[in-house]
Short mmCIF file of C-alpha atoms and ligand atoms in Angstrom, two decimals:
data_model
loop_
_atom_site.label_atom_id
_atom_site.label_comp_id
_atom_site.label_asym_id
_atom_site.label_seq_id
_atom_site.Cartn_x
_atom_site.Cartn_y
_atom_site.Cartn_z
CA MET A 1 165.83 110.24 39.50
CA SER A 2 166.78 107.33 41.73
CA THR A 3 168.85 107.71 44.87
CA VAL A 4 171.84 105.54 45.68
CA VAL A 5 172.92 105.55 49.31
CA PHE A 6 176.28 104.53 50.77
CA VAL A 7 176.29 103.79 54.52
CA LYS A 8 179.16 103.94 57.01
CA GLU A 9 180.22 100.42 58.03
CA GLN A 10 179.25 99.57 61.64
CA VAL A 11 181.37 96.41 62.08
CA ASP A 12 184.17 96.67 64.68
CA ASN A 13 187.65 97.26 63.19
CA GLU A 14 186.32 97.66 59.65
CA LYS A 15 188.34 100.34 57.96
CA ARG A 16 186.97 99.96 54.41
CA CYS A 17 184.08 101.85 52.88
CA SER A 18 181.86 101.20 49.87
CA CYS A 19 182.34 104.49 48.04
CA LEU A 20 185.16 106.90 47.22
CA PRO A 21 184.66 110.43 45.83
CA SER A 22 185.65 109.18 42.35
CA ASN A 23 182.62 106.86 42.46
CA VAL A 24 180.31 109.68 43.47
CA LYS A 25 181.56 111.68 40.52
CA ALA A 26 180.74 108.83 38.12
CA PHE A 27 177.24 108.28 39.53
CA VAL A 28 176.39 111.98 39.49
CA LYS A 29 177.62 112.26 35.87
CA LEU A 30 175.30 109.45 34.96
CA GLY A 31 172.36 111.27 36.52
CA MET A 32 171.86 109.68 39.94
CA ASN A 33 171.28 111.29 43.30
CA VAL A 34 174.13 110.19 45.55
CA CYS A 35 173.84 110.26 49.30
CA VAL A 36 176.65 109.19 51.69
CA GLU A 37 176.55 108.82 55.43
CA SER A 38 178.63 111.43 57.26
CA GLY A 39 182.05 109.94 58.23
CA ILE A 40 181.91 107.18 55.59
CA GLY A 41 185.51 107.83 54.56
CA GLU A 42 186.97 108.97 57.88
CA LYS A 43 189.11 105.84 58.42
CA LEU A 44 190.65 106.44 55.03
CA HIS A 45 191.21 110.10 55.88
CA ILE A 46 188.61 111.17 53.31
CA SER A 47 186.48 114.02 54.66
CA ASP A 48 182.77 114.61 54.18
CA ALA A 49 183.70 117.77 52.26
CA GLU A 50 185.55 115.73 49.64
CA TYR A 51 182.35 113.72 48.96
CA ALA A 52 180.22 116.90 48.90
CA GLU A 53 182.61 118.63 46.50
CA VAL A 54 181.92 116.06 43.83
CA GLY A 55 178.15 116.22 44.26
CA ALA A 56 177.16 113.86 47.13
CA LYS A 57 174.60 114.84 49.73
CA VAL A 58 176.21 114.09 53.12
CA GLU A 59 173.68 112.82 55.63
CA THR A 60 174.23 112.72 59.36
CA ASP A 61 170.91 111.12 60.22
CA ARG A 62 171.13 107.42 59.48
CA ALA A 63 167.38 106.92 59.55
CA ARG A 64 166.83 109.62 56.90
CA LEU A 65 169.52 107.98 54.80
CA PHE A 66 167.61 104.70 54.70
CA ASN A 67 164.30 106.54 54.08
CA ASP A 68 165.53 108.19 50.89
CA ALA A 69 167.19 105.18 49.31
CA ASP A 70 166.38 103.26 46.13
CA PHE A 71 169.69 101.43 46.34
CA ILE A 72 171.50 100.93 49.65
CA LEU A 73 175.11 99.91 49.25
CA SER A 74 177.53 98.66 51.86
CA ILE A 75 180.24 96.05 52.45
CA HIS A 76 178.70 94.16 55.36
CA PRO A 77 175.03 93.12 55.47
CA LEU A 78 172.63 95.61 57.05
CA MET A 79 170.39 94.85 59.97
CA LYS A 80 166.69 94.17 59.57
CA GLU A 81 165.91 97.06 62.05
CA GLU A 82 167.67 99.50 59.71
CA LEU A 83 166.30 98.11 56.48
CA GLU A 84 162.81 98.47 57.90
CA LEU A 85 163.35 102.19 57.63
CA SER A 86 163.77 101.92 53.83
CA LYS A 87 161.07 101.76 51.14
CA THR A 88 159.83 98.26 50.44
CA SER A 89 160.96 98.79 46.85
CA ALA A 90 164.52 99.45 47.97
CA CYS A 91 167.37 97.20 46.89
CA CYS A 92 170.29 96.51 49.21
CA ILE A 93 173.64 95.37 47.81
CA SER A 94 176.46 94.04 49.97
CA PHE A 95 178.24 90.86 50.96
CA LEU A 96 175.37 88.87 52.51
CA ASP A 97 176.91 85.49 53.44
CA PRO A 98 173.60 84.09 52.15
CA PHE A 99 174.18 80.39 52.94
CA ASN A 100 174.65 81.32 56.62
CA ALA A 101 171.95 83.99 56.83
CA LEU A 102 168.80 82.12 55.86
CA ASP A 103 166.62 83.75 58.50
CA HIS A 104 167.69 87.20 57.29
CA ILE A 105 167.01 86.15 53.68
CA THR A 106 163.51 84.97 54.67
CA TRP A 107 162.84 88.34 56.26
CA LEU A 108 164.10 90.22 53.20
CA GLN A 109 161.82 88.09 50.99
CA LYS A 110 158.79 88.62 53.19
CA SER A 111 159.38 92.33 53.46
CA GLY A 112 159.40 92.67 49.63
CA ARG A 113 162.87 94.27 49.52
CA SER A 114 165.44 93.25 46.92
CA ALA A 115 168.79 91.98 48.05
CA LEU A 116 171.81 91.34 45.92
CA SER A 117 174.72 89.31 47.27
CA MET A 118 178.18 90.31 46.08
CA GLU A 119 179.39 86.76 46.82
CA LEU A 120 177.08 85.44 44.15
CA ILE A 121 178.18 87.57 41.21
CA PRO A 122 178.93 84.89 38.58
CA ARG A 123 182.53 83.99 37.76
CA SER A 124 182.51 85.01 34.06
CA SER A 125 184.53 87.32 31.87
CA ARG A 126 181.62 89.75 31.72
CA CYS A 127 181.53 89.97 35.52
CA GLN A 128 185.19 90.35 36.31
CA LYS A 129 184.83 94.12 36.91
CA MET A 130 182.09 93.45 39.45
CA ASP A 131 183.78 90.46 41.18
CA ALA A 132 184.25 91.69 44.74
CA LEU A 133 185.11 88.22 46.08
CA SER A 134 188.13 88.25 43.77
CA SER A 135 189.12 91.85 44.35
CA GLN A 136 189.11 91.37 48.15
CA ALA A 137 190.67 87.87 47.99
CA SER A 138 193.58 89.12 45.91
CA LEU A 139 194.37 91.79 48.51
CA ALA A 140 193.92 89.17 51.23
CA GLY A 141 196.67 87.13 49.62
CA TYR A 142 199.02 90.10 49.79
CA VAL A 143 198.08 90.92 53.42
CA MET A 144 198.55 87.34 54.62
CA VAL A 145 202.13 87.37 53.37
CA ALA A 146 202.75 90.74 55.06
CA GLN A 147 201.36 89.36 58.35
CA ALA A 148 203.54 86.30 58.11
CA MET A 149 206.57 88.42 57.33
CA PHE A 150 206.21 90.41 60.52
CA ALA A 151 205.43 87.40 62.70
CA LEU A 152 208.39 85.38 61.41
CA PRO A 153 211.74 86.09 63.08
CA LYS A 154 213.48 85.72 59.74
CA VAL A 155 213.86 87.64 56.47
CA PHE A 156 212.26 86.35 53.28
CA PRO A 157 215.04 86.76 50.66
CA MET A 158 218.41 85.07 50.43
CA MET A 159 221.20 87.43 51.54
CA MET A 160 224.87 86.95 51.03
CA THR A 161 226.60 89.36 53.33
CA PRO A 162 229.99 89.64 55.00
CA SER A 163 228.12 88.81 58.21
CA GLY A 164 226.91 85.54 56.88
CA THR A 165 224.70 83.91 54.26
CA ILE A 166 220.97 83.89 54.90
CA LYS A 167 218.89 81.20 53.22
CA PRO A 168 215.52 82.21 51.67
CA THR A 169 212.45 81.63 53.76
CA LYS A 170 210.44 78.62 52.71
CA VAL A 171 206.74 79.38 52.07
CA PHE A 172 204.12 76.71 51.44
CA VAL A 173 200.73 77.95 50.07
CA ILE A 174 197.78 75.55 50.23
CA GLY A 175 195.01 76.57 47.83
CA ALA A 176 196.09 78.47 44.70
CA GLY A 177 192.88 80.32 43.82
CA VAL A 178 192.72 84.09 43.69
CA ALA A 179 194.11 84.70 47.21
CA GLY A 180 196.64 81.88 46.98
CA LEU A 181 198.10 83.06 43.66
CA GLN A 182 198.49 86.61 45.00
CA ALA A 183 200.15 85.19 48.14
CA ILE A 184 202.53 83.21 45.98
CA ALA A 185 203.37 86.22 43.82
CA THR A 186 203.92 88.46 46.90
CA ALA A 187 206.12 85.91 48.67
CA LYS A 188 208.14 85.47 45.45
CA ARG A 189 208.58 89.23 45.07
CA LEU A 190 209.96 89.26 48.62
CA GLY A 191 212.49 86.61 47.63
CA ALA A 192 211.09 83.57 49.38
CA SER A 193 211.31 80.03 48.04
CA VAL A 194 207.67 79.08 47.39
CA ILE A 195 205.85 75.85 46.88
CA ALA A 196 202.08 75.48 46.48
CA TYR A 197 199.34 72.88 46.23
CA ASP A 198 195.74 72.94 45.03
CA THR A 199 193.29 70.11 44.29
CA ARG A 200 192.51 71.71 40.90
CA GLU A 201 195.29 70.54 38.68
CA THR A 202 194.56 73.32 36.19
CA VAL A 203 196.30 75.83 38.46
CA ALA A 204 199.67 74.00 38.48
CA GLU A 205 200.68 75.95 35.36
CA GLN A 206 199.66 79.27 36.94
CA VAL A 207 201.71 78.46 40.05
CA ARG A 208 204.77 77.59 37.96
CA SER A 209 204.39 80.70 35.87
CA LEU A 210 204.86 82.75 39.06
CA GLY A 211 208.18 80.98 39.62
CA ALA A 212 206.95 78.69 42.41
CA LYS A 213 206.99 74.89 42.56
CA PHE A 214 203.78 72.88 42.52
CA LEU A 215 203.47 69.96 44.90
CA GLU A 216 202.13 66.94 43.00
CA ILE A 217 199.71 64.78 45.00
CA ASP A 218 197.72 62.08 43.31
CA LEU A 219 194.24 62.17 44.92
CA GLY A 220 192.41 60.54 42.02
CA GLU A 221 189.37 62.43 40.70
CA THR A 222 189.14 65.99 42.16
CA GLY A 223 188.03 68.70 39.70
CA GLN A 224 186.05 71.89 39.76
CA ASN A 225 182.53 73.05 38.92
CA GLU A 226 181.51 75.31 35.98
CA GLN A 227 182.16 78.44 38.10
CA GLY A 228 185.78 77.39 38.69
CA TYR A 229 185.21 76.37 42.35
CA ALA A 230 186.84 73.21 43.72
CA ASN A 231 184.71 70.14 44.34
CA ALA A 232 184.71 68.81 47.94
CA LEU A 233 187.09 65.90 48.55
CA SER A 234 186.05 62.63 50.16
CA GLN A 235 187.32 61.95 53.73
CA GLN A 236 189.77 59.45 52.26
CA GLN A 237 191.15 62.01 49.81
CA ILE A 238 191.52 64.61 52.59
CA GLU A 239 193.51 62.12 54.67
CA LEU A 240 195.71 61.30 51.67
CA GLN A 241 196.33 65.08 51.13
CA GLN A 242 197.15 65.63 54.80
CA LYS A 243 199.69 62.84 54.74
CA ALA A 244 201.24 63.87 51.37
CA GLN A 245 201.70 67.54 52.34
CA ALA A 246 203.01 66.87 55.89
CA ASP A 247 206.72 66.94 54.86
CA CYS A 248 206.26 70.23 53.05
CA ILE A 249 204.60 71.75 56.13
CA LYS A 250 207.28 70.50 58.47
CA ASP A 251 209.94 71.96 56.23
CA ALA A 252 208.25 75.36 55.79
CA ASP A 253 208.87 78.55 57.76
CA VAL A 254 205.50 79.91 56.64
CA VAL A 255 202.40 78.03 55.66
CA ILE A 256 199.49 79.98 54.15
CA THR A 257 196.20 78.17 53.84
CA THR A 258 193.55 79.54 51.49
CA ALA A 259 191.50 76.39 50.73
CA GLN A 260 187.81 77.18 50.48
CA LEU A 261 184.71 75.37 49.21
CA PHE A 262 182.11 77.81 48.00
CA GLY A 263 178.98 77.81 50.22
CA ARG A 264 180.41 75.12 52.49
CA LYS A 265 182.70 74.81 55.51
CA PRO A 266 186.40 74.95 54.47
CA PRO A 267 188.28 71.60 54.67
CA LEU A 268 190.46 70.96 57.75
CA LEU A 269 193.88 70.41 56.20
CA ILE A 270 196.48 70.79 58.94
CA LYS A 271 196.13 68.92 62.22
CA LYS A 272 197.95 69.52 65.48
CA ASP A 273 200.21 66.49 65.15
CA VAL A 274 201.76 68.03 62.08
CA ILE A 275 202.00 71.50 63.64
CA ARG A 276 203.93 69.97 66.54
CA GLN A 277 206.57 68.80 64.05
CA MET A 278 207.11 72.30 62.61
CA ARG A 279 210.13 74.36 63.72
CA ALA A 280 209.35 76.61 66.70
CA GLY A 281 209.04 80.17 65.42
CA SER A 282 207.32 79.14 62.22
CA VAL A 283 204.11 80.81 61.17
CA ILE A 284 200.83 79.55 59.76
CA VAL A 285 198.33 81.99 58.29
CA ASP A 286 194.81 80.57 58.08
CA MET A 287 192.70 82.55 55.65
CA ALA A 288 189.62 80.47 56.43
CA ALA A 289 189.82 81.03 60.18
CA GLU A 290 186.53 82.94 60.35
CA SER A 291 184.56 80.30 58.54
CA GLY A 292 185.82 77.28 60.42
CA GLY A 293 189.52 77.13 59.51
CA ASN A 294 191.90 74.98 57.47
CA VAL A 295 194.04 74.54 60.57
CA GLU A 296 193.29 72.74 63.81
CA GLY A 297 193.63 75.13 66.75
CA THR A 298 193.07 78.28 64.71
CA VAL A 299 191.09 80.99 66.54
CA ALA A 300 188.94 83.34 64.44
CA GLY A 301 190.05 86.94 64.79
CA GLU A 302 193.13 86.08 66.81
CA ASN A 303 196.78 85.12 66.62
CA VAL A 304 197.63 82.17 68.81
CA VAL A 305 200.86 80.34 69.54
CA TYR A 306 200.76 76.53 69.61
CA GLU A 307 203.96 74.66 70.51
CA GLY A 308 205.98 77.66 69.36
CA VAL A 309 204.16 78.04 66.03
CA THR A 310 202.19 81.26 65.52
CA ILE A 311 198.81 80.62 63.92
CA ILE A 312 197.35 83.83 62.46
CA GLY A 313 193.55 83.79 62.12
CA MET A 314 192.67 87.44 62.30
CA GLY A 315 190.40 87.49 59.21
CA ASN A 316 188.93 90.50 57.37
CA TRP A 317 192.30 90.60 55.62
CA SER A 318 191.65 93.22 53.01
CA SER A 319 190.65 95.78 55.67
CA ASN A 320 194.38 96.01 56.42
CA VAL A 321 194.90 97.69 53.06
CA ALA A 322 191.66 99.60 53.44
CA PHE A 323 192.28 102.29 50.86
CA HIS A 324 192.85 100.00 47.94
CA ALA A 325 190.31 97.46 49.21
CA SER A 326 187.72 100.25 49.28
CA GLN A 327 188.74 101.47 45.88
CA MET A 328 188.35 98.04 44.37
CA TYR A 329 185.11 97.19 46.15
CA ALA A 330 183.54 100.55 45.31
CA ASN A 331 184.56 100.10 41.64
CA ASN A 332 182.94 96.63 41.71
CA LEU A 333 179.67 98.19 42.97
CA GLN A 334 179.87 100.97 40.42
CA ALA A 335 180.38 98.50 37.57
CA LEU A 336 177.44 96.46 38.77
CA LEU A 337 175.00 99.41 38.87
CA MET A 338 176.28 100.73 35.56
CA GLU A 339 175.73 97.35 33.95
CA PHE A 340 171.98 97.79 34.62
CA TRP A 341 171.81 101.51 33.86
CA ASN A 342 168.81 102.49 31.79
CA GLU A 343 169.46 105.76 29.98
CA GLU A 344 165.80 106.50 29.27
CA GLU A 345 164.67 105.94 32.83
CA LYS A 346 167.87 107.45 34.20
CA ARG A 347 168.19 104.70 36.78
CA PRO A 348 169.48 101.12 37.11
CA VAL A 349 166.71 98.69 36.10
CA LEU A 350 166.90 95.14 37.47
CA ASP A 351 166.18 92.94 34.45
CA LEU A 352 165.40 89.51 35.96
CA SER A 353 166.16 87.73 32.68
CA ASP A 354 169.78 88.75 33.01
CA GLU A 355 172.10 85.91 34.03
CA ILE A 356 173.91 88.05 36.63
CA LEU A 357 170.70 88.86 38.47
CA GLN A 358 169.37 85.34 38.16
CA THR A 359 172.37 84.33 40.31
CA ALA A 360 173.30 87.32 42.44
CA LEU A 361 169.83 88.52 43.28
CA ILE A 362 168.57 86.66 46.33
CA THR A 363 165.18 88.26 46.85
CA HIS A 364 163.07 90.62 44.70
CA LYS A 365 159.50 91.82 45.24
CA GLY A 366 158.63 88.98 47.62
CA GLN A 367 160.27 86.24 45.46
CA LEU A 368 163.39 84.16 46.10
CA ILE A 369 165.56 84.39 42.95
CA ASN A 370 168.91 82.61 43.39
CA PRO A 371 168.14 78.94 42.70
CA SER A 372 170.47 77.44 45.37
CA ILE A 373 169.14 79.70 48.16
CA LYS A 374 165.58 79.06 46.97
CA ALA A 375 166.14 75.29 47.09
CA LEU A 376 167.74 75.52 50.59
CA LEU A 377 164.84 77.59 51.98
CA THR A 378 162.23 75.49 50.30
CA GLN A 379 163.88 72.35 51.79
CA GLU A 380 163.84 74.00 55.23
CA CYS A 381 160.09 74.71 54.98
CA ASN A 382 159.27 71.05 54.02
P1 LIG B 21 187.91 79.64 46.57
O1 LIG B 21 188.15 80.86 47.48
O2 LIG B 21 186.61 78.94 46.61
O3 LIG B 21 189.05 78.53 46.93
C1 LIG B 21 190.41 78.86 47.06
C2 LIG B 21 191.21 77.72 46.52
O4 LIG B 21 191.17 76.63 47.44
C3 LIG B 21 190.76 77.20 45.16
O5 LIG B 21 191.79 77.33 44.21
C4 LIG B 21 190.39 75.73 45.44
O6 LIG B 21 190.69 74.89 44.34
C5 LIG B 21 191.32 75.43 46.62
N1 LIG B 21 190.99 74.22 47.43
C6 LIG B 21 189.77 73.77 47.81
N2 LIG B 21 189.92 72.63 48.53
C7 LIG B 21 191.28 72.40 48.64
C8 LIG B 21 192.08 71.42 49.27
N3 LIG B 21 191.53 70.39 49.94
N4 LIG B 21 193.39 71.55 49.13
C9 LIG B 21 194.00 72.53 48.44
N5 LIG B 21 193.32 73.53 47.85
C10 LIG B 21 191.96 73.43 47.93
O7 LIG B 21 188.20 79.96 45.05
P2 LIG B 21 188.60 81.34 44.37
O8 LIG B 21 190.04 81.62 44.69
O9 LIG B 21 187.61 82.40 44.71
O10 LIG B 21 188.39 80.95 42.87
C11 LIG B 21 188.70 79.69 42.36
C12 LIG B 21 188.84 79.77 40.85
O11 LIG B 21 187.69 80.34 40.27
C13 LIG B 21 189.97 80.65 40.34
O12 LIG B 21 191.22 80.14 40.42
C14 LIG B 21 189.48 80.81 38.87
O13 LIG B 21 189.81 79.64 38.11
C15 LIG B 21 188.01 80.92 39.02
N6 LIG B 21 187.65 82.32 38.95
C16 LIG B 21 187.13 82.76 37.78
C17 LIG B 21 186.78 84.14 37.65
C18 LIG B 21 186.23 84.66 36.41
O14 LIG B 21 186.24 83.98 35.43
N7 LIG B 21 185.70 85.86 36.38
C19 LIG B 21 186.89 84.96 38.72
C20 LIG B 21 187.43 84.47 39.92
C21 LIG B 21 187.77 83.13 40.03
#
């Protein structure tokens, strides 16, 4: 019988966890040993007893937890010093930020351990139930609107009252992927007037179907790759975009930026000269703050005020709705392990010919598996 271990997150201010009692129940039913670190659900007000009741072993000694594991599951990547306590055959699964953690990846490879990156689960119909990037991004879209709502000294909906008529708040969303579409839907539900822009023209219809307007900007050839991710723009196209969206930004009460380029630094889309032209009291929420920012002057992990405009860059957005974020992430992990469940061996078996593992698995038994990471590391060595 193999043992799946869920550790308590060690990152400051992280409220989420990688396993709820309902997931324990499902793993136990399947025939796995489940071990959770004591206190794993405390920030969600889920006690150790609730995990134990459904069949988990609750471990207080973190070293012993690593020792016993065949699969080690978490949200954030685990440190080398801790993984060293695990068997070399162990497989760790978490967000790994692999493009920015090449030294760690090299260590994982050399140590023989397997590492699976939740960021690299393919974007396909088969993988939707395991897609943690999407589950967390969707909640981030919701949270960003909530943050903007509390920072803005206005209400979102139109109100016609005996005390006066209130115009709806104007929200401009840049980037209409998973997070952006949820931000649009949330702002619409709150009664705001919403306009959005994305370089992938295919999303215009999705934006309109949510009742928002789509800002048309002719940038020439833009497009997306086979995974649905946007292609990077040329410097000339970025400048064209910055100019064309400036009026929308100046007119907005709230601007939410969600523009990302997978595996690369996000594009800088709003410069200080445009922020200075916004109305004082307006709010910008920069989803990309932690990875470089879409907005000039954004500070990762903080809210700053520039010329009267609040720029929210706090990051780790889904942790603000930690219960549902944990539920979705834990279900993504459960779906992933179940996808590779082998009934005869009563354990998940990593079949390297599977397209999911060819992409999401970074290291396995001393080999580099994901082709992009492999190419990057091979390049570094030469
Ligand atoms: P993402 O987080 O990489 O990017 C967010 C958005 O920013 C994208 O819509 C992108 O087009 C946009 N963007 C990039 N540069 C921009 C710029 N200069 N200006 C404005 N917008 C810019 O992407 P994501 O939200 O994770 O996913 C993107 C798409 O992938 C989805 O909309 C969908 O089509 C596809 N997807 C498919 C599946 C699936 O099939 N299972 C799952 C998730 C996503």
